[in-house]
Short mmCIF file of C-alpha atoms and ligand atoms in Angstrom, two decimals:
data_model
loop_
_atom_site.label_atom_id
_atom_site.label_comp_id
_atom_site.label_asym_id
_atom_site.label_seq_id
_atom_site.Cartn_x
_atom_site.Cartn_y
_atom_site.Cartn_z
CA MET Z 1 -0.10 -0.05 0.00
CA SER Z 2 1.38 3.42 -0.92
CA GLU Z 3 1.98 5.72 2.01
CA ARG Z 4 -0.96 7.94 2.66
CA LYS Z 5 -0.46 11.38 3.58
CA VAL Z 6 -1.25 11.80 7.39
CA ARG Z 7 -4.40 13.72 8.02
CA VAL Z 8 -5.91 13.56 11.48
CA ARG Z 9 -8.88 15.21 13.12
CA PHE Z 10 -10.05 16.48 16.46
CA ALA Z 11 -13.91 16.31 16.24
CA PRO Z 12 -15.57 17.60 19.41
CA SER Z 13 -19.38 17.81 19.79
CA PRO Z 14 -19.95 21.42 21.31
CA THR Z 15 -21.95 20.07 24.27
CA GLY Z 16 -20.00 22.00 27.02
CA ALA Z 17 -16.61 22.45 28.27
CA LEU Z 18 -13.84 20.35 26.85
CA HIS Z 19 -13.03 17.58 29.22
CA ILE Z 20 -9.28 17.10 30.05
CA GLY Z 21 -9.50 13.65 28.30
CA GLY Z 22 -10.54 15.34 25.04
CA VAL Z 23 -7.64 17.74 25.42
CA ARG Z 24 -5.21 14.63 25.67
CA THR Z 25 -6.95 13.20 22.46
CA ALA Z 26 -6.28 16.49 20.71
CA LEU Z 27 -2.73 16.54 21.87
CA TYR Z 28 -2.04 12.98 20.58
CA ASN Z 29 -3.46 13.82 17.22
CA TYR Z 30 -1.42 17.07 17.04
CA LEU Z 31 1.76 15.24 18.07
CA PHE Z 32 1.08 12.57 15.54
CA ALA Z 33 0.38 14.99 12.62
CA ARG Z 34 3.38 17.22 13.27
CA GLN Z 35 5.72 14.15 13.55
CA HIS Z 36 4.56 12.88 10.08
CA GLY Z 37 4.49 16.23 8.63
CA GLY Z 38 0.65 15.73 8.30
CA GLU Z 39 -2.33 17.92 8.83
CA LEU Z 40 -4.69 18.33 11.81
CA ILE Z 41 -8.31 19.24 11.20
CA PHE Z 42 -10.62 20.76 13.52
CA ARG Z 43 -14.25 19.59 12.98
CA ILE Z 44 -17.24 20.49 14.95
CA GLU Z 45 -19.75 17.48 15.24
CA ASP Z 46 -23.00 19.40 16.11
CA THR Z 47 -25.56 17.15 14.43
CA ASP Z 48 -27.27 16.70 17.74
CA SER Z 49 -29.00 20.14 18.28
CA ASN Z 50 -30.67 19.00 21.57
CA ARG Z 51 -27.19 19.00 23.14
CA PHE Z 52 -25.74 22.13 21.51
CA VAL Z 53 -24.45 24.54 24.15
CA PRO Z 54 -23.66 28.12 23.16
CA GLY Z 55 -20.12 29.18 23.77
CA ALA Z 56 -18.79 25.64 23.74
CA GLU Z 57 -17.00 25.85 20.40
CA GLU Z 58 -15.33 29.24 21.15
CA TYR Z 59 -14.33 27.78 24.70
CA ILE Z 60 -12.72 24.79 22.82
CA LEU Z 61 -10.77 27.03 20.35
CA GLU Z 62 -9.57 29.32 23.18
CA SER Z 63 -8.34 26.20 25.15
CA PHE Z 64 -6.04 25.01 22.23
CA LYS Z 65 -4.70 28.56 21.70
CA TRP Z 66 -3.77 28.69 25.28
CA LEU Z 67 -2.15 25.21 25.09
CA GLY Z 68 -0.31 25.86 22.03
CA ILE Z 69 -2.09 23.16 19.90
CA HIS Z 70 -2.48 24.50 16.41
CA PHE Z 71 -4.68 23.25 13.62
CA ASP Z 72 -4.12 23.32 9.93
CA GLU Z 73 -7.57 23.20 8.84
CA GLY Z 74 -11.07 23.42 10.26
CA VAL Z 75 -13.71 25.60 11.78
CA SER Z 76 -12.10 29.20 12.15
CA PHE Z 77 -8.93 27.99 10.33
CA GLY Z 78 -10.22 27.55 6.77
CA GLY Z 79 -9.16 24.79 4.30
CA GLU Z 80 -10.23 23.12 1.19
CA HIS Z 81 -12.55 20.54 2.72
CA GLY Z 82 -15.02 22.67 4.32
CA PRO Z 83 -17.53 23.62 5.65
CA TYR Z 84 -16.09 21.96 8.92
CA ARG Z 85 -19.16 22.38 10.97
CA GLN Z 86 -21.44 19.37 10.49
CA SER Z 87 -24.63 21.42 10.78
CA GLU Z 88 -23.60 23.23 7.54
CA ARG Z 89 -23.15 20.05 5.57
CA ARG Z 90 -26.63 18.88 5.49
CA GLU Z 91 -26.86 18.60 1.67
CA ILE Z 92 -23.69 16.47 1.60
CA TYR Z 93 -25.06 13.84 4.11
CA LYS Z 94 -28.38 13.72 2.28
CA LYS Z 95 -26.56 12.58 -0.92
CA TYR Z 96 -24.71 9.88 0.90
CA VAL Z 97 -27.79 8.73 2.81
CA GLN Z 98 -29.54 8.41 -0.73
CA VAL Z 99 -26.50 6.32 -1.95
CA LEU Z 100 -26.99 3.90 0.86
CA LEU Z 101 -30.86 3.84 0.18
CA ASP Z 102 -30.42 3.22 -3.55
CA SER Z 103 -27.93 0.42 -3.07
CA GLY Z 104 -30.22 -1.28 -0.46
CA LYS Z 105 -27.72 -0.95 2.42
CA ALA Z 106 -30.13 1.21 4.28
CA TYR Z 107 -33.74 1.58 4.62
CA ILE Z 108 -36.49 4.01 5.64
CA ALA Z 109 -38.36 3.25 8.89
CA PHE Z 110 -41.60 5.04 10.12
CA ASP Z 111 -41.92 3.50 13.59
CA THR Z 112 -42.86 6.06 16.11
CA PRO Z 113 -41.34 6.23 19.61
CA GLU Z 114 -44.65 4.83 20.94
CA GLU Z 115 -44.52 1.89 18.54
CA LEU Z 116 -40.91 1.30 19.51
CA ASP Z 117 -41.78 1.32 23.26
CA ALA Z 118 -44.67 -1.10 22.75
CA LYS Z 119 -42.09 -3.49 20.95
CA ARG Z 120 -39.63 -3.17 23.79
CA ALA Z 121 -42.32 -4.01 26.31
CA GLU Z 122 -43.58 -6.96 24.06
CA ILE Z 123 -40.01 -8.50 23.34
CA ALA Z 124 -37.48 -8.76 26.03
CA ASN Z 125 -34.16 -7.25 24.82
CA PHE Z 126 -35.72 -5.83 21.67
CA GLN Z 127 -33.21 -4.72 19.29
CA TYR Z 128 -33.98 -3.29 15.72
CA ASP Z 129 -32.05 -5.84 13.59
CA ALA Z 130 -32.21 -8.58 11.07
CA SER Z 131 -34.30 -10.60 13.42
CA THR Z 132 -36.99 -7.98 14.22
CA ARG Z 133 -36.89 -5.49 11.19
CA GLY Z 134 -39.45 -7.67 9.38
CA MET Z 135 -42.03 -6.93 11.89
CA MET Z 136 -41.63 -3.17 12.03
CA ARG Z 137 -43.03 -0.37 9.87
CA ASN Z 138 -40.26 0.24 7.41
CA SER Z 139 -39.62 0.35 3.67
CA LEU Z 140 -38.56 -3.46 3.83
CA THR Z 141 -42.07 -4.40 4.99
CA LEU Z 142 -44.40 -1.72 3.33
CA PRO Z 143 -45.16 -1.56 -0.36
CA LYS Z 144 -43.21 1.12 -2.22
CA GLU Z 145 -46.43 3.12 -2.84
CA LYS Z 146 -47.22 3.27 0.90
CA VAL Z 147 -43.78 4.46 1.69
CA ASP Z 148 -43.95 7.18 -1.03
CA ALA Z 149 -47.34 8.27 0.26
CA LEU Z 150 -46.21 8.54 3.95
CA ILE Z 151 -43.24 10.52 2.89
CA ALA Z 152 -45.38 12.69 0.81
CA GLU Z 153 -47.90 13.23 3.79
CA GLY Z 154 -44.92 14.54 5.62
CA LYS Z 155 -44.70 11.69 8.17
CA GLN Z 156 -41.46 11.57 10.18
CA TYR Z 157 -39.06 8.82 9.46
CA VAL Z 158 -35.48 7.77 10.07
CA VAL Z 159 -33.07 6.00 7.76
CA ARG Z 160 -31.50 2.82 9.28
CA PHE Z 161 -28.41 0.90 8.38
CA LYS Z 162 -29.23 -2.61 7.38
CA ILE Z 163 -26.70 -4.70 9.13
CA GLU Z 164 -26.19 -8.16 7.66
CA PRO Z 165 -26.23 -10.69 10.80
CA ASN Z 166 -23.59 -13.39 11.57
CA GLU Z 167 -20.64 -11.74 10.08
CA ASP Z 168 -17.22 -11.24 12.02
CA VAL Z 169 -16.31 -7.77 11.72
CA HIS Z 170 -12.59 -7.06 12.24
CA VAL Z 171 -11.21 -3.76 13.43
CA ASN Z 172 -7.52 -3.28 13.28
CA ASP Z 173 -6.45 -0.85 15.95
CA LEU Z 174 -2.93 0.48 16.23
CA ILE Z 175 -3.16 0.34 20.05
CA ARG Z 176 -5.47 -2.56 20.74
CA GLY Z 177 -4.54 -4.90 17.86
CA GLU Z 178 -7.35 -6.67 16.27
CA VAL Z 179 -10.70 -6.50 17.63
CA VAL Z 180 -13.43 -8.84 16.40
CA ILE Z 181 -17.13 -8.68 17.07
CA ASN Z 182 -20.05 -10.39 15.35
CA SER Z 183 -22.44 -8.16 13.45
CA SER Z 184 -25.39 -9.94 15.05
CA ILE Z 185 -24.86 -7.81 18.22
CA LEU Z 186 -25.28 -4.64 16.38
CA ASP Z 187 -28.50 -3.03 15.93
CA ASP Z 188 -29.72 -1.30 12.65
CA LYS Z 189 -28.27 2.01 13.68
CA VAL Z 190 -30.31 5.34 12.89
CA LEU Z 191 -28.20 7.34 10.14
CA TYR Z 192 -30.56 10.10 9.54
CA LYS Z 193 -33.67 11.75 10.84
CA SER Z 194 -36.11 13.54 8.77
CA ALA Z 195 -37.23 15.42 11.74
CA ASP Z 196 -34.27 17.79 11.68
CA GLU Z 197 -32.99 16.71 8.28
CA LEU Z 198 -29.69 15.85 9.96
CA PRO Z 199 -27.55 12.75 9.95
CA THR Z 200 -26.55 10.99 13.29
CA TYR Z 201 -23.06 10.99 14.58
CA HIS Z 202 -22.19 7.71 12.81
CA LEU Z 203 -23.06 8.69 9.32
CA ALA Z 204 -21.59 12.32 9.46
CA ASN Z 205 -18.48 11.07 11.03
CA ILE Z 206 -17.74 8.41 8.39
CA VAL Z 207 -18.68 10.56 5.50
CA ASP Z 208 -16.60 13.53 6.74
CA ASP Z 209 -13.59 11.25 7.57
CA HIS Z 210 -13.84 10.11 4.05
CA LEU Z 211 -14.35 13.37 2.34
CA MET Z 212 -11.69 14.98 4.40
CA GLU Z 213 -9.27 12.31 3.56
CA VAL Z 214 -8.56 11.37 7.13
CA SER Z 215 -5.87 8.71 7.44
CA HIS Z 216 -5.90 7.92 11.14
CA VAL Z 217 -8.75 8.22 13.67
CA ILE Z 218 -7.17 8.69 17.13
CA ARG Z 219 -9.76 8.99 19.59
CA GLY Z 220 -10.89 7.92 23.11
CA GLU Z 221 -11.55 4.41 24.09
CA GLU Z 222 -15.34 5.31 24.52
CA TRP Z 223 -15.57 5.20 20.76
CA LEU Z 224 -14.29 1.69 20.37
CA PRO Z 225 -17.61 0.19 20.44
CA SER Z 226 -18.72 2.25 17.45
CA ALA Z 227 -15.73 1.10 15.38
CA PRO Z 228 -17.31 -2.05 14.02
CA LEU Z 229 -20.25 -0.11 12.94
CA HIS Z 230 -17.90 2.33 11.13
CA VAL Z 231 -15.96 -0.46 9.46
CA LEU Z 232 -19.22 -1.71 8.13
CA LEU Z 233 -20.23 1.75 6.85
CA TYR Z 234 -17.03 2.26 5.06
CA ARG Z 235 -17.58 -1.15 3.38
CA ALA Z 236 -21.32 -0.16 2.43
CA PHE Z 237 -19.80 2.90 0.67
CA GLY Z 238 -17.17 0.92 -0.99
CA TRP Z 239 -14.58 3.12 0.73
CA GLU Z 240 -12.42 0.17 2.35
CA ASP Z 241 -9.39 0.99 0.54
CA THR Z 242 -9.12 4.57 1.96
CA MET Z 243 -10.59 3.57 5.44
CA PRO Z 244 -8.58 5.46 8.14
CA GLN Z 245 -6.57 3.38 10.71
CA PHE Z 246 -7.85 3.45 14.09
CA ALA Z 247 -6.16 4.11 17.45
CA HIS Z 248 -8.45 4.12 20.49
CA LEU Z 249 -6.76 5.76 23.41
CA PRO Z 250 -6.81 4.37 26.95
CA LEU Z 251 -9.27 5.78 29.38
CA LEU Z 252 -8.24 8.38 32.07
CA LEU Z 253 -8.99 6.81 35.35
CA LYS Z 254 -9.69 8.23 38.88
CA PRO Z 255 -6.51 9.33 40.82
CA GLU Z 256 -7.61 6.82 43.59
CA GLY Z 257 -9.86 3.78 43.25
CA ASN Z 258 -11.43 2.43 40.26
CA GLY Z 259 -13.35 3.81 37.32
CA LYS Z 260 -13.03 6.64 34.91
CA LEU Z 261 -12.05 10.01 35.96
CA SER Z 262 -15.02 12.44 36.49
CA LYS Z 263 -15.53 16.03 37.31
CA ARG Z 264 -16.58 14.92 40.71
CA ASP Z 265 -13.22 13.50 41.42
CA GLY Z 266 -11.82 16.93 40.72
CA ASP Z 267 -14.19 18.67 42.93
CA ARG Z 268 -13.57 16.30 45.78
CA LEU Z 269 -9.73 16.27 45.57
CA GLY Z 270 -9.35 19.91 44.37
CA PHE Z 271 -8.00 19.76 40.93
CA PRO Z 272 -9.57 20.93 37.63
CA VAL Z 273 -10.86 18.60 34.80
CA PHE Z 274 -11.04 21.46 32.22
CA PRO Z 275 -8.47 23.30 30.59
CA LEU Z 276 -10.08 26.65 31.17
CA GLU Z 277 -12.63 28.02 33.65
CA TRP Z 278 -16.09 27.16 32.45
CA HIS Z 279 -19.23 28.99 32.93
CA ASP Z 280 -22.09 26.72 32.30
CA PRO Z 281 -24.68 28.85 30.52
CA LYS Z 282 -27.64 26.64 31.52
CA THR Z 283 -26.90 26.06 35.21
CA GLY Z 284 -24.67 29.18 35.93
CA GLU Z 285 -22.23 26.71 37.49
CA ILE Z 286 -18.58 27.70 37.41
CA SER Z 287 -16.04 25.03 37.10
CA SER Z 288 -12.28 25.55 37.68
CA GLY Z 289 -9.82 25.39 34.84
CA TYR Z 290 -6.00 24.66 34.53
CA ARG Z 291 -5.28 28.08 33.23
CA GLU Z 292 -7.10 29.97 36.03
CA SER Z 293 -5.84 27.70 38.54
CA GLY Z 294 -2.33 28.90 37.90
CA TYR Z 295 -0.92 25.95 35.63
CA LEU Z 296 1.54 26.75 32.85
CA PRO Z 297 0.40 25.40 29.46
CA GLU Z 298 3.64 23.59 28.94
CA ALA Z 299 3.14 21.74 32.25
CA VAL Z 300 -0.39 20.66 31.16
CA ILE Z 301 0.88 19.52 27.91
CA ASN Z 302 3.68 17.60 29.46
CA PHE Z 303 1.53 16.07 32.12
CA LEU Z 304 -1.22 14.91 29.62
CA ALA Z 305 1.34 13.57 27.12
CA LEU Z 306 2.50 10.92 29.79
CA LEU Z 307 -0.99 9.88 30.60
CA GLY Z 308 -1.21 6.77 28.40
CA TRP Z 309 2.03 7.02 26.74
CA ASN Z 310 5.70 6.99 27.67
CA PRO Z 311 8.94 7.45 25.64
CA GLY Z 312 10.28 4.12 26.73
CA ASN Z 313 12.76 5.49 29.36
CA ASP Z 314 12.18 7.58 32.37
CA GLN Z 315 12.59 10.87 30.77
CA GLU Z 316 9.61 13.09 32.04
CA VAL Z 317 10.16 16.78 31.28
CA MET Z 318 9.80 17.03 27.53
CA SER Z 319 9.00 20.18 25.48
CA MET Z 320 6.46 20.04 22.59
CA ASP Z 321 9.21 19.60 20.09
CA GLU Z 322 10.70 16.78 22.10
CA LEU Z 323 7.26 15.16 22.32
CA ILE Z 324 6.59 15.54 18.64
CA ASN Z 325 10.01 13.76 18.11
CA LEU Z 326 9.29 11.01 20.65
CA PHE Z 327 5.62 10.29 20.20
CA ASP Z 328 4.67 6.90 19.16
CA LEU Z 329 1.18 5.37 18.97
CA HIS Z 330 2.56 1.96 19.42
CA ARG Z 331 3.88 2.86 22.82
CA CYS Z 332 0.39 3.97 23.96
CA SER Z 333 -0.97 1.67 26.68
CA LYS Z 334 -4.00 -0.31 26.36
CA SER Z 335 -5.06 -0.11 30.07
CA GLY Z 336 -6.24 3.08 31.49
CA ALA Z 337 -4.15 5.79 32.83
CA LYS Z 338 -4.39 6.96 36.39
CA PHE Z 339 -4.94 10.59 36.40
CA ASP Z 340 -2.30 11.46 39.07
CA TYR Z 341 -2.94 15.12 39.41
CA LYS Z 342 -0.28 15.53 41.89
CA LYS Z 343 2.06 14.74 39.19
CA GLY Z 344 0.55 17.68 37.25
CA ILE Z 345 1.53 19.98 40.24
CA TRP Z 346 5.06 18.48 39.96
CA PHE Z 347 5.27 19.36 36.44
CA ASN Z 348 4.19 22.90 37.03
CA HIS Z 349 6.98 23.25 39.65
CA GLN Z 350 9.42 21.79 37.11
CA TYR Z 351 8.46 24.32 34.42
CA ILE Z 352 8.46 27.34 36.88
CA GLN Z 353 12.12 26.29 37.52
CA GLN Z 354 12.91 26.05 33.88
CA LYS Z 355 11.42 29.23 32.52
CA PRO Z 356 13.38 32.39 32.72
CA ASN Z 357 12.83 34.55 35.74
CA GLU Z 358 11.74 37.34 33.64
CA GLU Z 359 8.79 35.28 32.24
CA ILE Z 360 7.83 34.02 35.70
CA ALA Z 361 7.94 37.63 36.93
CA LYS Z 362 5.64 38.81 34.25
CA LEU Z 363 3.23 36.39 35.48
CA PHE Z 364 3.77 37.25 39.16
CA VAL Z 365 3.17 41.12 38.42
CA PRO Z 366 -0.64 40.66 38.27
CA VAL Z 367 -0.67 38.71 41.51
CA LEU Z 368 1.31 41.55 43.14
CA LYS Z 369 -1.15 43.95 41.77
CA SER Z 370 -4.02 42.11 43.06
CA HIS Z 371 -2.40 42.62 46.56
CA GLY Z 372 -1.99 46.38 45.85
CA VAL Z 373 1.60 46.08 45.06
CA GLU Z 374 3.45 48.07 42.26
CA ALA Z 375 7.16 47.17 42.21
CA PRO Z 376 9.95 47.78 39.87
CA PHE Z 377 10.21 44.98 37.39
CA ASP Z 378 13.87 44.29 38.14
CA LYS Z 379 13.01 43.76 41.68
CA VAL Z 380 10.24 41.28 40.86
CA VAL Z 381 12.71 39.38 38.55
CA THR Z 382 15.23 39.31 41.43
CA VAL Z 383 12.78 38.12 43.96
CA VAL Z 384 11.33 35.40 41.53
CA GLY Z 385 14.97 34.09 41.07
CA MET Z 386 15.53 33.80 44.85
CA MET Z 387 12.11 32.29 45.68
CA LYS Z 388 10.72 30.28 42.89
CA ASP Z 389 12.37 26.96 43.78
CA ARG Z 390 9.93 27.01 46.79
CA VAL Z 391 6.61 27.07 44.83
CA SER Z 392 4.54 25.08 42.44
CA PHE Z 393 2.27 27.90 41.40
CA ILE Z 394 3.00 31.45 40.66
CA ARG Z 395 0.29 32.65 43.12
CA GLU Z 396 2.30 30.92 45.83
CA LEU Z 397 5.10 33.38 45.50
CA TRP Z 398 3.04 35.82 47.28
CA ASP Z 399 2.92 33.61 50.33
CA VAL Z 400 6.75 33.04 50.27
CA ALA Z 401 7.86 36.42 49.05
CA GLY Z 402 5.27 38.94 49.83
CA PHE Z 403 7.41 40.40 52.63
CA PHE Z 404 9.86 41.75 50.00
CA PHE Z 405 7.12 44.16 48.76
CA VAL Z 406 5.06 44.97 51.87
CA ALA Z 407 6.84 45.68 55.19
CA PRO Z 408 5.58 43.73 58.33
CA THR Z 409 3.00 45.42 60.40
CA GLU Z 410 2.75 42.51 63.00
CA TYR Z 411 5.47 40.32 64.33
CA ASP Z 412 4.75 36.62 64.61
CA GLU Z 413 4.07 35.94 68.31
CA LYS Z 414 5.90 32.71 68.52
CA THR Z 415 8.94 33.97 66.70
CA VAL Z 416 9.04 36.80 68.93
CA LYS Z 417 8.80 34.70 72.02
CA LYS Z 418 11.61 32.47 70.68
CA ARG Z 419 13.95 34.78 68.80
CA TRP Z 420 13.52 38.17 70.31
CA LYS Z 421 15.84 38.29 73.41
CA GLU Z 422 16.47 40.61 76.28
CA ASP Z 423 19.11 42.39 74.48
CA SER Z 424 17.73 42.12 70.92
CA ALA Z 425 16.47 45.82 70.75
CA LYS Z 426 19.85 47.00 71.74
CA CYS Z 427 21.78 44.75 69.25
CA MET Z 428 19.36 45.61 66.47
CA ALA Z 429 20.01 49.37 67.05
CA GLU Z 430 23.69 48.70 67.07
CA LEU Z 431 23.40 46.62 63.90
CA ALA Z 432 21.35 49.36 62.21
CA GLU Z 433 24.18 51.83 62.75
CA VAL Z 434 26.72 49.53 61.40
CA LEU Z 435 24.52 48.83 58.24
CA ALA Z 436 23.91 52.51 57.85
CA GLY Z 437 27.76 52.95 57.59
CA ILE Z 438 28.09 50.43 54.82
CA ASP Z 439 28.73 51.93 51.42
CA ASP Z 440 28.80 48.85 49.39
CA PHE Z 441 25.38 47.40 50.28
CA SER Z 442 25.88 44.17 48.15
CA ILE Z 443 25.33 40.80 49.87
CA GLU Z 444 29.00 40.33 50.18
CA GLY Z 445 29.65 43.93 51.12
CA GLN Z 446 27.19 43.63 54.07
CA GLU Z 447 28.29 40.15 55.09
CA LYS Z 448 31.86 41.12 55.56
CA VAL Z 449 31.25 44.14 57.81
CA VAL Z 450 28.52 42.58 59.74
CA MET Z 451 30.39 39.31 60.43
CA ASP Z 452 33.40 41.28 61.58
CA TRP Z 453 31.27 43.50 63.79
CA ILE Z 454 29.66 40.34 65.36
CA ALA Z 455 33.09 38.79 66.06
CA GLU Z 456 34.42 41.98 67.50
CA LYS Z 457 31.57 42.34 70.02
CA GLY Z 458 31.49 38.54 70.76
CA TYR Z 459 27.82 38.15 69.94
CA HIS Z 460 26.12 35.15 68.88
CA THR Z 461 25.59 34.86 65.14
CA GLY Z 462 22.50 32.88 65.43
CA ASN Z 463 20.79 35.31 67.89
CA ILE Z 464 21.75 38.39 65.83
CA MET Z 465 20.47 36.91 62.44
CA ASN Z 466 17.19 35.69 64.03
CA ALA Z 467 16.39 38.87 65.38
CA PHE Z 468 17.48 40.74 62.31
CA ARG Z 469 15.09 38.39 60.28
CA LEU Z 470 12.13 39.15 62.52
CA THR Z 471 12.73 43.00 62.07
CA LEU Z 472 12.64 42.61 58.25
CA VAL Z 473 10.23 39.79 57.67
CA GLY Z 474 7.98 39.83 60.69
CA GLU Z 475 8.54 36.12 61.09
CA GLY Z 476 11.17 33.37 60.97
CA LYS Z 477 11.14 32.48 57.28
CA GLY Z 478 12.70 33.74 54.17
CA PRO Z 479 16.05 33.02 52.36
CA HIS Z 480 19.50 34.15 53.39
CA MET Z 481 19.48 37.25 55.57
CA PHE Z 482 21.71 39.34 53.37
CA ASP Z 483 19.75 38.37 50.29
CA ILE Z 484 16.75 39.94 51.93
CA SER Z 485 18.48 43.13 53.05
CA TRP Z 486 20.20 43.56 49.60
CA VAL Z 487 16.98 43.28 47.85
CA LEU Z 488 15.23 45.74 50.21
CA GLY Z 489 18.04 48.19 50.03
CA LYS Z 490 19.69 50.19 52.84
CA GLU Z 491 16.87 52.70 53.37
CA GLU Z 492 13.96 50.12 53.67
CA THR Z 493 16.17 47.85 55.71
CA LEU Z 494 16.83 50.36 58.21
CA ALA Z 495 13.24 51.73 58.24
CA ARG Z 496 11.93 48.21 59.01
CA MET Z 497 14.57 47.60 61.84
CA LYS Z 498 13.59 51.01 63.41
CA ARG Z 499 9.95 50.20 63.34
CA ALA Z 500 10.49 46.67 64.78
CA ILE Z 501 12.87 48.18 67.65
CA GLU Z 502 9.87 50.55 68.41
CA VAL Z 503 7.23 47.98 68.48
CA LEU Z 504 9.01 45.23 70.18
CA LYS Z 505 11.33 47.32 72.37
N1 LIG M 601 -17.84 13.92 18.03
C1 LIG M 601 -17.12 12.84 18.78
C2 LIG M 601 -16.71 13.41 20.09
O1 LIG M 601 -17.37 14.27 20.66
C3 LIG M 601 -16.10 12.45 18.00
C4 LIG M 601 -15.65 11.13 17.94
C5 LIG M 601 -14.48 10.63 17.10
O2 LIG M 601 -13.53 11.24 17.07
O3 LIG M 601 -14.89 9.91 15.95
O4 LIG M 601 -15.71 13.02 20.72
#
């Protein structure tokens, strides 16, 4: 077989926020497309108008923009295979439904919901298939004139796929290997509904993958049960030769216990399951997102890439380019991937360390603003460099480094009890004088003079430093003392000391 151009697609239904599992599906499609110099299509599968949620499409697009996943074609990107929104492709689907009707691979069915319910009540485990279609109201049982008359009258109908029973259907999956099921377990799936003149997911999905020349269908495991039906549809159209290769990705599992990851797990354990914050337009409910929770997009990508795939060694931190190089569908696992959200936090920490301080500082500036602080950018960069190894989120920089920007107004009681001695006020007053006399207020400059002074006076270094820290920070935390006083500068350092001496005496 000649090598086909790699064309893959991400095809969400705009029914709400994009689940993190969907983000991983899109990511794997993206990595696969880039690695093979192929194309990634963004298609909107909105044939189920009942489930349409306004804003969902925009939300999905914004999510990928934030994450750095780019599409080559599709809704909002253009391309030669459009339109890419299924609700705008009605005429195309009608034509293909007719092809199946004309070749006898599909038929028209008039059974009303009530009639179907009655049959279900009458026959245990009723399924509309080869064994039952002969007793239903459809174009196989009614005379042609009757069928035409019903349609002319405007009676609602559906078109069903006529599945031949007792046939083994083989699905070759790049991850799961060969999956075989017998066609008798399938029902005659509805492919089209006259009520809204729209196809169902199955027909639209197959027709579009064919017309858009999709080479590989990489999607979540939940679609594996549909794959045999899809194989049969390709065959019914005579498109076997260009049928895409399937790859069904493993499920994302709960962080603890069994079963598939749900939004409730996120709510319970405190992690987002959506890329961006989502405001549900129907319920008004707000769900947290990775972006708003302070994750860096690179960290989210890296974290998701390893949920169901690994590079074959213990390398964990990988840039998008490295992932594109290393990704391999054959290394995707069949079994579900535990959603270890703590690993996501670990990745965020790693990326904060890896990124230039200037970049992290830019993200810290709005946090400072929210606390009413405007500081020179240089100072923010310096503080970030000193403190970022202590945090996993940018906002946590405020907790560990806020004192660099706001002088303490209170002094932690416990620390005072432990660290502020009888002679501390006197020693600090002396130290302030020593510091005031230093011209070179660099870290080394201060250290040399202060250490000499301590030695000369015979003071206890620990006692001096602990009291000094209390005056500048207000508690017992923080980096190296002279790092702090250097960042604060002489004037601010002396002012803080003066105030602490007054308050603590
Ligand atoms: N519209 C389907 C979804 O929402 C797409 C499934 C597929 O990729 O075939 O996930």
